[in-house]
Coordinates of C-alpha atoms and ligand atoms in Angstrom, one line a residue:
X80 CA -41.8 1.4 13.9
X81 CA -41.6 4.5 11.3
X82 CA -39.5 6.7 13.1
X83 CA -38.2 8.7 10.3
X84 CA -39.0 10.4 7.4
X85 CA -38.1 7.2 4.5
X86 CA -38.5 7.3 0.6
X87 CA -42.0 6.7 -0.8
X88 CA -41.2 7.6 -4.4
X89 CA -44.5 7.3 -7.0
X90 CA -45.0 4.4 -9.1
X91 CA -45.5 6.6 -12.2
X92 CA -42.1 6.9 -13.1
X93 CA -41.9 6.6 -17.0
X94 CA -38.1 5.1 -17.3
X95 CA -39.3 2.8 -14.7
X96 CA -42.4 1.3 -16.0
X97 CA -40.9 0.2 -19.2
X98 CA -37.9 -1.8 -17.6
X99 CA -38.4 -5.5 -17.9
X100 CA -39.3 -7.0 -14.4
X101 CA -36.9 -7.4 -12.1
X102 CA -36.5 -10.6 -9.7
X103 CA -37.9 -10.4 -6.2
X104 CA -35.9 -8.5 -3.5
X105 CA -33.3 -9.4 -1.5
X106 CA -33.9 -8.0 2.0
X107 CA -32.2 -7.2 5.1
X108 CA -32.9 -10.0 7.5
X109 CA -31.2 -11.4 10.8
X110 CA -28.0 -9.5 12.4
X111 CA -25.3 -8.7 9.5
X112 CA -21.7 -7.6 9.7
X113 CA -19.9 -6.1 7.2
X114 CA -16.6 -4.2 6.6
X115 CA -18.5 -1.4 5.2
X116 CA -22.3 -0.5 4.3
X117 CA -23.8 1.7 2.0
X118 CA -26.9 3.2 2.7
X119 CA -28.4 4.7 -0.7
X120 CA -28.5 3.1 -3.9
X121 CA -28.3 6.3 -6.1
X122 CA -25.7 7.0 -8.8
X123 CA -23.2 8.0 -5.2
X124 CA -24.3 5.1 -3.3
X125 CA -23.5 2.3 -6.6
X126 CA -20.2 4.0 -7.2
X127 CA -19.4 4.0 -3.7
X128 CA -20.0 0.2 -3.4
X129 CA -18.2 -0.2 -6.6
X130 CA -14.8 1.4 -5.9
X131 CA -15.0 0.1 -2.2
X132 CA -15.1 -3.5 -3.8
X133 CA -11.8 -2.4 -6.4
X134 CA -9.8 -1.0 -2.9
X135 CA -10.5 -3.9 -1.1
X136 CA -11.7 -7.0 -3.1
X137 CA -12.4 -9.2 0.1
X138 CA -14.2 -7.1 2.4
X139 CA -17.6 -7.6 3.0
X140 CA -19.5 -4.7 1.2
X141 CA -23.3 -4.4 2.1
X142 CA -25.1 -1.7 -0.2
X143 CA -29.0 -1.3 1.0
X144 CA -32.3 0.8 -0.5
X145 CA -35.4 1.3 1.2
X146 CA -36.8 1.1 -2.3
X147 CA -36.1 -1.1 -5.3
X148 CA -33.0 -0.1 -7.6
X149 CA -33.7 3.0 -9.7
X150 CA -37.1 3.7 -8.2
X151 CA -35.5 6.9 -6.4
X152 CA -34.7 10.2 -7.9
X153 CA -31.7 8.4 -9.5
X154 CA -33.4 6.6 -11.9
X155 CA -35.8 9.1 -12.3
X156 CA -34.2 12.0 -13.4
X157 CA -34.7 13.5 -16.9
X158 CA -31.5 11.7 -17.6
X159 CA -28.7 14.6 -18.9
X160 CA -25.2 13.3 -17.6
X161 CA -23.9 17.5 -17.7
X162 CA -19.8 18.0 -17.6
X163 CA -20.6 21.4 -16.8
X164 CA -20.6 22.8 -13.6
X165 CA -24.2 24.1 -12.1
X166 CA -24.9 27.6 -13.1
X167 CA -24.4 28.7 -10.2
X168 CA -21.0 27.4 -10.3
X169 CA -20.3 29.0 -13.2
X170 CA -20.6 32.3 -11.9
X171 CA -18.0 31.8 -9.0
X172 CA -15.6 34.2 -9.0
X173 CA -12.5 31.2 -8.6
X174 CA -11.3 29.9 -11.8
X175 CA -9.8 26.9 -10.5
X176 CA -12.7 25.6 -8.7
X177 CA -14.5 26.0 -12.0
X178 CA -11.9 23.6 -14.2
X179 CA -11.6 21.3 -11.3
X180 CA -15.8 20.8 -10.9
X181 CA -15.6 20.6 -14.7
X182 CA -12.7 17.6 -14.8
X183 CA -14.7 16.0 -12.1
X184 CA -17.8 15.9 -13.5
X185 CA -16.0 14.1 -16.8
X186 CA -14.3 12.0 -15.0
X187 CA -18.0 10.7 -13.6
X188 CA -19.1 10.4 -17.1
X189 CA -16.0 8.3 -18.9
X190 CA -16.4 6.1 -15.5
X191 CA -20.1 5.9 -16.5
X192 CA -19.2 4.9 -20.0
X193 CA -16.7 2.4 -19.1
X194 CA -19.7 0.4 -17.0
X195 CA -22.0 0.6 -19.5
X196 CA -19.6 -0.6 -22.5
X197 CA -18.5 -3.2 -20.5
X198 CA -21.9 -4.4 -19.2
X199 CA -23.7 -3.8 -22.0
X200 CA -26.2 -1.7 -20.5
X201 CA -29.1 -1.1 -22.6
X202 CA -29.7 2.5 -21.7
X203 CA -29.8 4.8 -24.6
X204 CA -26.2 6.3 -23.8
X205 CA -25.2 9.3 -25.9
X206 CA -22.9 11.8 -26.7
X207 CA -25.8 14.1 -28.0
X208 CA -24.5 17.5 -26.0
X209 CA -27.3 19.7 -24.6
X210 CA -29.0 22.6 -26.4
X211 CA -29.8 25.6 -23.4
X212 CA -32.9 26.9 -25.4
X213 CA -34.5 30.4 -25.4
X214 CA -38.2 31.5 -25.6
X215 CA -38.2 35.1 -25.0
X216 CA -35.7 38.0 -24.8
X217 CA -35.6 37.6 -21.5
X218 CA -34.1 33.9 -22.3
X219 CA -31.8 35.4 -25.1
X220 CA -30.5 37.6 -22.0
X221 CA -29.5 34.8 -20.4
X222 CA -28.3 32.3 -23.0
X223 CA -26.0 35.5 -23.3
X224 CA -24.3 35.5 -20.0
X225 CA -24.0 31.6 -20.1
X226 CA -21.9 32.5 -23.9
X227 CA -19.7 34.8 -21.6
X228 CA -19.8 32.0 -18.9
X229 CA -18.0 29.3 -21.6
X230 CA -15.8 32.1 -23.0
X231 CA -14.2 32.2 -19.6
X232 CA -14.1 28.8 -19.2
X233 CA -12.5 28.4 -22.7
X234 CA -15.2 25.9 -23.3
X235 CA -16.7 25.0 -26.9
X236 CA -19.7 26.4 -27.8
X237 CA -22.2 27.3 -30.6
X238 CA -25.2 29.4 -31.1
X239 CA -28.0 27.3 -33.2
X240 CA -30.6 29.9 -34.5
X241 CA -34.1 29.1 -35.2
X242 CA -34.5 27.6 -38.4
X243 CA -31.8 25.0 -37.6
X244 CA -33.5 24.5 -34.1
X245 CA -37.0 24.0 -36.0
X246 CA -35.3 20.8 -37.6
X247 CA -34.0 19.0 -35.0
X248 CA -36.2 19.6 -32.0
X249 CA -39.3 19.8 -34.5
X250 CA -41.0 22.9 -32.9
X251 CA -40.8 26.7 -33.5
X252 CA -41.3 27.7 -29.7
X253 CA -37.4 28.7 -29.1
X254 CA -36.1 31.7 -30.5
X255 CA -32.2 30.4 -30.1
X256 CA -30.3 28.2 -28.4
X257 CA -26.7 27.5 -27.8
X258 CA -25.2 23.5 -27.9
X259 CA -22.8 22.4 -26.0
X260 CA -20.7 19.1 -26.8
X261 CA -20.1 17.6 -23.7
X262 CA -23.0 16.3 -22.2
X263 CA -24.2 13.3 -22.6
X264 CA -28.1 11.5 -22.5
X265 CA -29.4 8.4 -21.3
X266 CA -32.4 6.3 -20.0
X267 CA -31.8 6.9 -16.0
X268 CA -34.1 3.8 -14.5
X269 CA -32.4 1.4 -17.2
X270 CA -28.6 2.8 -16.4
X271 CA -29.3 2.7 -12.7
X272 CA -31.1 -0.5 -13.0
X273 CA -27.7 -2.3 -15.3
X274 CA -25.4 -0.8 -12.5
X275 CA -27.3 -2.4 -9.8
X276 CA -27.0 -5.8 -11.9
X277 CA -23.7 -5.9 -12.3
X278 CA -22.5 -4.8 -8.9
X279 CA -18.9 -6.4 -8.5
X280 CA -18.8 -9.8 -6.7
X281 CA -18.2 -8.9 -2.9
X282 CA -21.0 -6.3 -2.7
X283 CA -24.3 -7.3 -1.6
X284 CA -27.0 -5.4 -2.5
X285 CA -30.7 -5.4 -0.6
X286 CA -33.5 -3.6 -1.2
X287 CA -36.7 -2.8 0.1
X288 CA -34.8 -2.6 3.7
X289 CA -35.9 0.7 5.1
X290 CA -32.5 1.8 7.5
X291 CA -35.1 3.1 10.3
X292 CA -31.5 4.5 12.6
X293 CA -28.2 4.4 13.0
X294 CA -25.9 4.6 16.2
X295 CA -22.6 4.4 16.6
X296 CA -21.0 2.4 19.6
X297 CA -17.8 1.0 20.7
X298 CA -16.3 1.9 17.0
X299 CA -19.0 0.3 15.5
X300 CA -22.0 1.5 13.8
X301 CA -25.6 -0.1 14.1
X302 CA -27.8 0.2 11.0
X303 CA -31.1 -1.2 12.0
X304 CA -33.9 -1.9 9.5
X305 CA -37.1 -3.8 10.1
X306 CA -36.3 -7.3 10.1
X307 CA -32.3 -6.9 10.7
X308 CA -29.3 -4.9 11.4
X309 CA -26.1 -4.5 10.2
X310 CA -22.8 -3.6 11.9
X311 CA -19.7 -1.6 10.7
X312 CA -16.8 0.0 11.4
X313 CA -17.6 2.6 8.2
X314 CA -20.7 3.7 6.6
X315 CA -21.0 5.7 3.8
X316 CA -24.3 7.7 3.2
X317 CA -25.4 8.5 -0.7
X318 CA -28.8 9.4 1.0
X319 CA -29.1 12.4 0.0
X320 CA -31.9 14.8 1.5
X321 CA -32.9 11.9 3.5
X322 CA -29.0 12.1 5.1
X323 CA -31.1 14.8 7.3
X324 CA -33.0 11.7 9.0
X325 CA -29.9 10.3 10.6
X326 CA -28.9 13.9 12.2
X327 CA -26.5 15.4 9.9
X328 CA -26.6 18.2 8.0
X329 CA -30.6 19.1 9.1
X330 CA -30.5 22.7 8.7
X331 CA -28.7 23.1 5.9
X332 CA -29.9 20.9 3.2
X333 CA -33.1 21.6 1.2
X334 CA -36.0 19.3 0.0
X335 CA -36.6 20.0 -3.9
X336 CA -39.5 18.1 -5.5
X337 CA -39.6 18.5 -9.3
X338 CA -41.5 16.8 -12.2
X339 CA -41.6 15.4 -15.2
X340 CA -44.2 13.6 -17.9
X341 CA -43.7 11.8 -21.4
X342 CA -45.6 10.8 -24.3
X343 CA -46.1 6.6 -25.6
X344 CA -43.6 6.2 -28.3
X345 CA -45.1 8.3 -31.4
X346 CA -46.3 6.6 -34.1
X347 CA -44.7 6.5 -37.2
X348 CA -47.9 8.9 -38.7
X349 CA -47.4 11.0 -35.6
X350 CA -43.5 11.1 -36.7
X351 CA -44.2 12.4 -40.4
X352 CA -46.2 15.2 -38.9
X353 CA -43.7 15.9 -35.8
X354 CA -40.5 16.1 -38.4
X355 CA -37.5 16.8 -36.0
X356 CA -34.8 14.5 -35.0
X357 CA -34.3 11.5 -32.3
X358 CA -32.5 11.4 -29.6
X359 CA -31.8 15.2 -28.3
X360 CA -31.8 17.2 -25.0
X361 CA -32.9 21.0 -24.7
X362 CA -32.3 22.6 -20.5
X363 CA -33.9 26.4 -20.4
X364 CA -31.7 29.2 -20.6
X365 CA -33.6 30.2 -17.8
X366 CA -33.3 27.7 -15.2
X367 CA -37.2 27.8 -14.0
X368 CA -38.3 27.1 -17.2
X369 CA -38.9 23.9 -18.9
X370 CA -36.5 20.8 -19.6
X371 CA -37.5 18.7 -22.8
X372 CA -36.6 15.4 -24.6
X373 CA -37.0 13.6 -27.5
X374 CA -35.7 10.0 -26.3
X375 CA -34.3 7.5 -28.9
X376 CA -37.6 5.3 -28.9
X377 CA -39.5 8.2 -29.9
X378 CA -41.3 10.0 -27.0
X379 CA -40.7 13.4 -25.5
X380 CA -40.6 14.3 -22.0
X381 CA -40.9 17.3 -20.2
X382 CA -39.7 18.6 -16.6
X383 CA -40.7 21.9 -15.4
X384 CA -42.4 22.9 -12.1
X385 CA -40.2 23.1 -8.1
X386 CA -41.8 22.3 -5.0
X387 CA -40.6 22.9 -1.4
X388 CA -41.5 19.2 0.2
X389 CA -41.0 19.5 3.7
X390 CA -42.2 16.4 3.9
X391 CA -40.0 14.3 1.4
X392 CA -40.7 11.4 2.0
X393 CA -44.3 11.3 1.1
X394 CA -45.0 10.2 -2.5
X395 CA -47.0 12.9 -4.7
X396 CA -50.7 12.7 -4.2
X397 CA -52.9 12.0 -6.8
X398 CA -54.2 15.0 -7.0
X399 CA -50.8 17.1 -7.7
X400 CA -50.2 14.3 -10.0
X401 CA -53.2 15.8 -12.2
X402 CA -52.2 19.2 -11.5
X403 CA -48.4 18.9 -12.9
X404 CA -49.5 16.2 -15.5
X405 CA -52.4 19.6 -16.7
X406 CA -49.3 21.9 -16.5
X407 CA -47.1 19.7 -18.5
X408 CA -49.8 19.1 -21.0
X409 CA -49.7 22.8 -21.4
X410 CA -46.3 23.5 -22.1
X411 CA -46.5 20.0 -24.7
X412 CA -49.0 21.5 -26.7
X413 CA -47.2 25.4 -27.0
X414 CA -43.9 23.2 -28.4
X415 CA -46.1 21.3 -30.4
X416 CA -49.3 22.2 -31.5
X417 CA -49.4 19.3 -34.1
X418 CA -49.5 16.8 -31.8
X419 CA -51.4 18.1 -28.8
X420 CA -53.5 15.2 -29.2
X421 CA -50.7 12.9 -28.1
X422 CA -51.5 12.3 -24.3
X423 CA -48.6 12.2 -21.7
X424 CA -48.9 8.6 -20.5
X425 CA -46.4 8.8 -17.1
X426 CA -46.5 11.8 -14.8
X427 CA -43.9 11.6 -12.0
X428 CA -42.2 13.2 -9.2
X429 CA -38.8 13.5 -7.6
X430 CA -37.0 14.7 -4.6
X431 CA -33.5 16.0 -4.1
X432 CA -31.4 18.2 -2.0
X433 CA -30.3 21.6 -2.3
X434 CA -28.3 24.3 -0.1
X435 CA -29.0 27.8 -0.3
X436 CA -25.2 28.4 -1.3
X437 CA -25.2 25.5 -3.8
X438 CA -22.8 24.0 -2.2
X439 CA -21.9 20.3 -2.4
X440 CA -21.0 18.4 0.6
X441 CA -18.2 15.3 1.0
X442 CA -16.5 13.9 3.5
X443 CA -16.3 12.8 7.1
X444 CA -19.5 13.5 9.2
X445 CA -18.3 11.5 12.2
X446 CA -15.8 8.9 13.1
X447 CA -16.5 5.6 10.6
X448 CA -19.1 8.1 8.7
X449 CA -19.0 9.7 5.5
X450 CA -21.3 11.3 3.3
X451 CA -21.8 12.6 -0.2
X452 CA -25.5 15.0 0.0
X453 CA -26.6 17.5 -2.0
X454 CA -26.4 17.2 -5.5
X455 CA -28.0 20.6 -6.2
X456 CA -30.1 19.2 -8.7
X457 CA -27.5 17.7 -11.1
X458 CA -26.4 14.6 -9.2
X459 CA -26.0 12.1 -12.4
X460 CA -22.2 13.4 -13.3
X461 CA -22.1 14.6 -9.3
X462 CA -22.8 11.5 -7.5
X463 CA -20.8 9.3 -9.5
X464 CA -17.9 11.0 -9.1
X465 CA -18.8 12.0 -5.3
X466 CA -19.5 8.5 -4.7
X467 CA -16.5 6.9 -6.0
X468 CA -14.0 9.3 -3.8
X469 CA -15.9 8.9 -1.1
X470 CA -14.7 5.6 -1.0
X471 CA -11.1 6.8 -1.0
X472 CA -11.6 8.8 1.5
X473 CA -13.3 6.0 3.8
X474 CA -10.3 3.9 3.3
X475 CA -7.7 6.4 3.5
X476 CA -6.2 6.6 0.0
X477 CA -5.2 9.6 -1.7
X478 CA -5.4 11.0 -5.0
X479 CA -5.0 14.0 -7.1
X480 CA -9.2 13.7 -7.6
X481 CA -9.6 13.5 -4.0
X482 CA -7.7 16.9 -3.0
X483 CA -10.4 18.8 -6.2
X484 CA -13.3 17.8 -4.8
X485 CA -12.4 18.5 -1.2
X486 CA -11.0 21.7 -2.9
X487 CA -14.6 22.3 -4.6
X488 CA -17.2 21.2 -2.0
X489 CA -18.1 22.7 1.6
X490 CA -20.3 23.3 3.9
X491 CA -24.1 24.2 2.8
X492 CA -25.0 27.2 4.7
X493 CA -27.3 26.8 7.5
X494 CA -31.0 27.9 6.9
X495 CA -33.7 30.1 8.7
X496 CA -36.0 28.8 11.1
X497 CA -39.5 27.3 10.2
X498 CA -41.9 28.7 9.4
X499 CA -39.0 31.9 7.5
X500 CA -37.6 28.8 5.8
X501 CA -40.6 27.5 4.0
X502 CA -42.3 31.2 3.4
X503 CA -38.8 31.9 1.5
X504 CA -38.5 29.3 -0.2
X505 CA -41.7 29.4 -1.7
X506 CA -41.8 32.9 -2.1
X507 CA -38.8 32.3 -3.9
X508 CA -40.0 29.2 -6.1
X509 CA -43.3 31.5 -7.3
X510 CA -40.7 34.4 -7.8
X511 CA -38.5 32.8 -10.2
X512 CA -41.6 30.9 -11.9
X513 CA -43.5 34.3 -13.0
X514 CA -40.3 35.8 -13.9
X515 CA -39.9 33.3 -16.5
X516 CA -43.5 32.6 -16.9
X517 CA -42.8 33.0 -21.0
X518 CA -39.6 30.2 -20.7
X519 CA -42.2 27.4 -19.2
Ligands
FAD849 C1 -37.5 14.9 -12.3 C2 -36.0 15.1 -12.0 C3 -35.2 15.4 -13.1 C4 -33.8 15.5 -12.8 N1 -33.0 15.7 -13.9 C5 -31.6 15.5 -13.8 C6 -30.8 15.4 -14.9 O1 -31.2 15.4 -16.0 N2 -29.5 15.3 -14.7 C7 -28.9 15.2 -13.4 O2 -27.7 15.1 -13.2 N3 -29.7 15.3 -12.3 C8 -31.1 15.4 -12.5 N4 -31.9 15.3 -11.4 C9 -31.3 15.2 -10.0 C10 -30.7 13.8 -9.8 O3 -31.7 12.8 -10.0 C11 -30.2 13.7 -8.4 O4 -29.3 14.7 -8.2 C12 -29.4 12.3 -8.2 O5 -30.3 11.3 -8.5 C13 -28.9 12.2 -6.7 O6 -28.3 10.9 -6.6 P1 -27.9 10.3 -5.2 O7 -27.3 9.0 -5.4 O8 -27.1 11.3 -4.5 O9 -29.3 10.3 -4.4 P2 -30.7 9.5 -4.8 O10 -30.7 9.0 -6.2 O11 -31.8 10.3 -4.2 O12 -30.5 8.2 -3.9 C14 -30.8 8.1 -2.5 C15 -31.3 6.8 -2.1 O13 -31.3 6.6 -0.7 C16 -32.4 5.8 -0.4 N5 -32.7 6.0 1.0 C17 -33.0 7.2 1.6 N6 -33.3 7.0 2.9 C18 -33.1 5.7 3.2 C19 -33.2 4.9 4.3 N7 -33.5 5.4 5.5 N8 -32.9 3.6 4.3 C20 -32.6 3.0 3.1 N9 -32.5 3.8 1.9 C21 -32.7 5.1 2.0 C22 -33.5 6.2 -1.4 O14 -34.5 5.2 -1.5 C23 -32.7 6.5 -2.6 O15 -32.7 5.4 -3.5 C24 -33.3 15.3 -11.5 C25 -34.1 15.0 -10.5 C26 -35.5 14.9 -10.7 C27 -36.4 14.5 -9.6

């Protein structure tokens, strides 16, 4: 009974396939009612179901995935946990909103450090701060505007010129880059995966349970799934794009599909030759350009390439699989010729929401309805913190965190009409791709 458009993420997900197995699935079955259900199991949805079980320890608390934990963009991420605000952000004119976005954002990532110190999640947490590299002049340009963009923001800083940058990423390909401190890196699948382990006693979690529709009657809302429902006076949605399936928010949220690849762990011979440093994080300065990684077990990753998926919930076909996996070997092998040899092993895809103003939106869709969507790309520090006041807001309590991010978030603005919509936003996508055609 597919009715809607529901997650089919790849199975190629690198973080994912070297997680130890996990246990079989516990599925939606038979008529359920809870106090509250969670649809999304995301970094909003698990800190949603987490601070809904700290506000009220003995509710019923039902948290459900189509998918498995961290097999959705979540745990598939290139996995930087960013203080900053988006770049877009950083350019609004209102000062305020800027500081409040950027406490928020740490707030998410002390509240991610507090779970994984105290559940010992194995997921190669660290304070490494980001480099925003440079290829070209064009890059310098902007690395530039983002030194005026921290100078406002009275944020640390510092420029790391090429030599230094030749020892630690262990490539010659960036001209400059500046570091900031406060971001942090992890393995996404493993610290989605530990989160969804050590969900607090009074939230049930089941996966693989496709929610085909909801409906709200009588004060209730009906969640119904293949083999069961559920019923409940509030639902929270950490959906996402997919939010769009249930009626909200359809023409103003935008399907993003990126990708990313990795190498196996190098070899210690492959090491000698490579010569940087473990354990580091380099965004473009131009944001169409390439993300890379050297992880702590020794392999390096690379994101780069946007799609316009209208159709979001299909997995990547095999054959853009080979097309992005081609691309990616590319850019590898301009960073580092010495090891062009090394094959990627894992080539993956993802799918997230956007809005053409970059705006976030939280809060109240109906009555008994809330929703955190559209993460704009950056939804590790984002949904956390979304997620968690969500929850505050669903059962009335007020804080000082709650007032900033209704303060910072919005409405996304509405879009054109098919077939404007998708011509744009390709147009746009290929626009911003040959303009920084030297940054990929
Ligand atoms: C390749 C890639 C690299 C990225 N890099 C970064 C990065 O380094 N840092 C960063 O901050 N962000 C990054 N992002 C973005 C980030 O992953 C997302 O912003 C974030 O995961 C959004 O979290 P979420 O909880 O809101 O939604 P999601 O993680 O998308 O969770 C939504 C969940 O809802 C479930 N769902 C949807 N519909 C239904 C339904 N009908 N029934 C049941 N379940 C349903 C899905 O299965 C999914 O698990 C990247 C994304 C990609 C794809």
């Amino acid at each position: 009974m597919n009715m809607i458009n529901l997650p089919h993420d790849d199975h190629s997900c690198g973080w994912y396939s070297v997680l130890p197995p996990v246990q079989p699935a516990t599925q939606l079955r038979d008529a359920q009612q809870a106090d509250y259900a969670i649809i999304g199991v995301g970094f909003s949805g698990l800190a949603a179901a987490r601070r809904l079980a700290e506000l009220k320890p003995n509710a019923r608390i039902i948290l459900v995935d189509a998918q498995r934990v961290a097999e959705g963009a979540s745990g598939r991420n290139s996995g930087f946990v960013i203080d900053l605000p988006h770049k877009f952000s950083l350019e609004h004119p209102d000062e305020t909103l800027k500081q409040k976005l950027l406490s928020l954002n740490r707030i998410a990532i002390s509240q991610l450090q507090r779970l994984i110190e105290r559940y010992e999640i194995d997921c190669q947490w660290s304070a490494s701060g980001k480099y925003q590299g440079a290829v070209t002049e064009r890059g310098e340009k902007h690395l530039e505007h983002f030194e005026q963009l921290m100078k406002n923001l009275g944020e640390p800083y510092r420029w790391v010129e090429k030599e230094e940058l030749k020892k630690v990423l262990g490539t010659e390909y960036y001209s400059r880059a500046i570091h900031t401190p406060g971001s942090y890196l992890m393995q996404p699948a493993a610290l989605v995966q530990g989160m969804g382990q050590n969900l607090p006693q009074n939230v049930e979690l089941l996966e693989q349970s496709p929610i085909q529709s909801i409906a709200h009657r009588d004060g209730q809302w009906l969640l119904t799934g293949n083999n069961g429902s559920i019923t409940t006076p509030k639902l929270l949605l950490g959906t996402s794009i997919f939010t769009k399936e249930f009626g909200y928010l359809k023409n103003r949220l935008l399907p993003v599909m990126t990708f990313a690849s990795w190498t196996r762990p190098l070899t210690d011979a492959e090491m000698q030759v490579y010569q940087g440093e473990l354990n580091w994080g380099l965004t473009p300065a131009d944001h169409a350009g390439t993300t890379l990684r050297m992880t702590a077990d020794r392999r390096i990753l690379i994101r780069n390439t946007y799609k316009h998926v209208p159709k979001y919930g299909k997995s990547v076909s095999e054959q853009t699989r080979q097309w992005v996996n081609t691309q990616h070997q590319q850019a590898f092998a301009a960073r580092f010729p010495q090891l062009a040899d090394v094959p990627l092993t894992h080539t993956w895809g993802g799918v997230y929401a956007i809005s053409r103003n970059f705006t976030n939106f939280f809060g109240q869709l109906e009555d008994g309805l809330y929703a955190s969507a559209c993460d704009n790309g950056v939804g590790a520090a984002w949904g956390t913190v979304s997620g968690t006041l969500l929850a505050d807001l669903a059962v009335g309590s007020d804080s000082q965190d709650l007032a900033d991010i209704q303060y910072v978030t919005g409405m996304p603005s509405l879009n054109p009409p098919e077939p404007f919509l998708g011509m744009g936003v390709k147009f746009r996508i290929q626009l911003a791709k040959w303009q920084s055609r030297k940054e990929l």
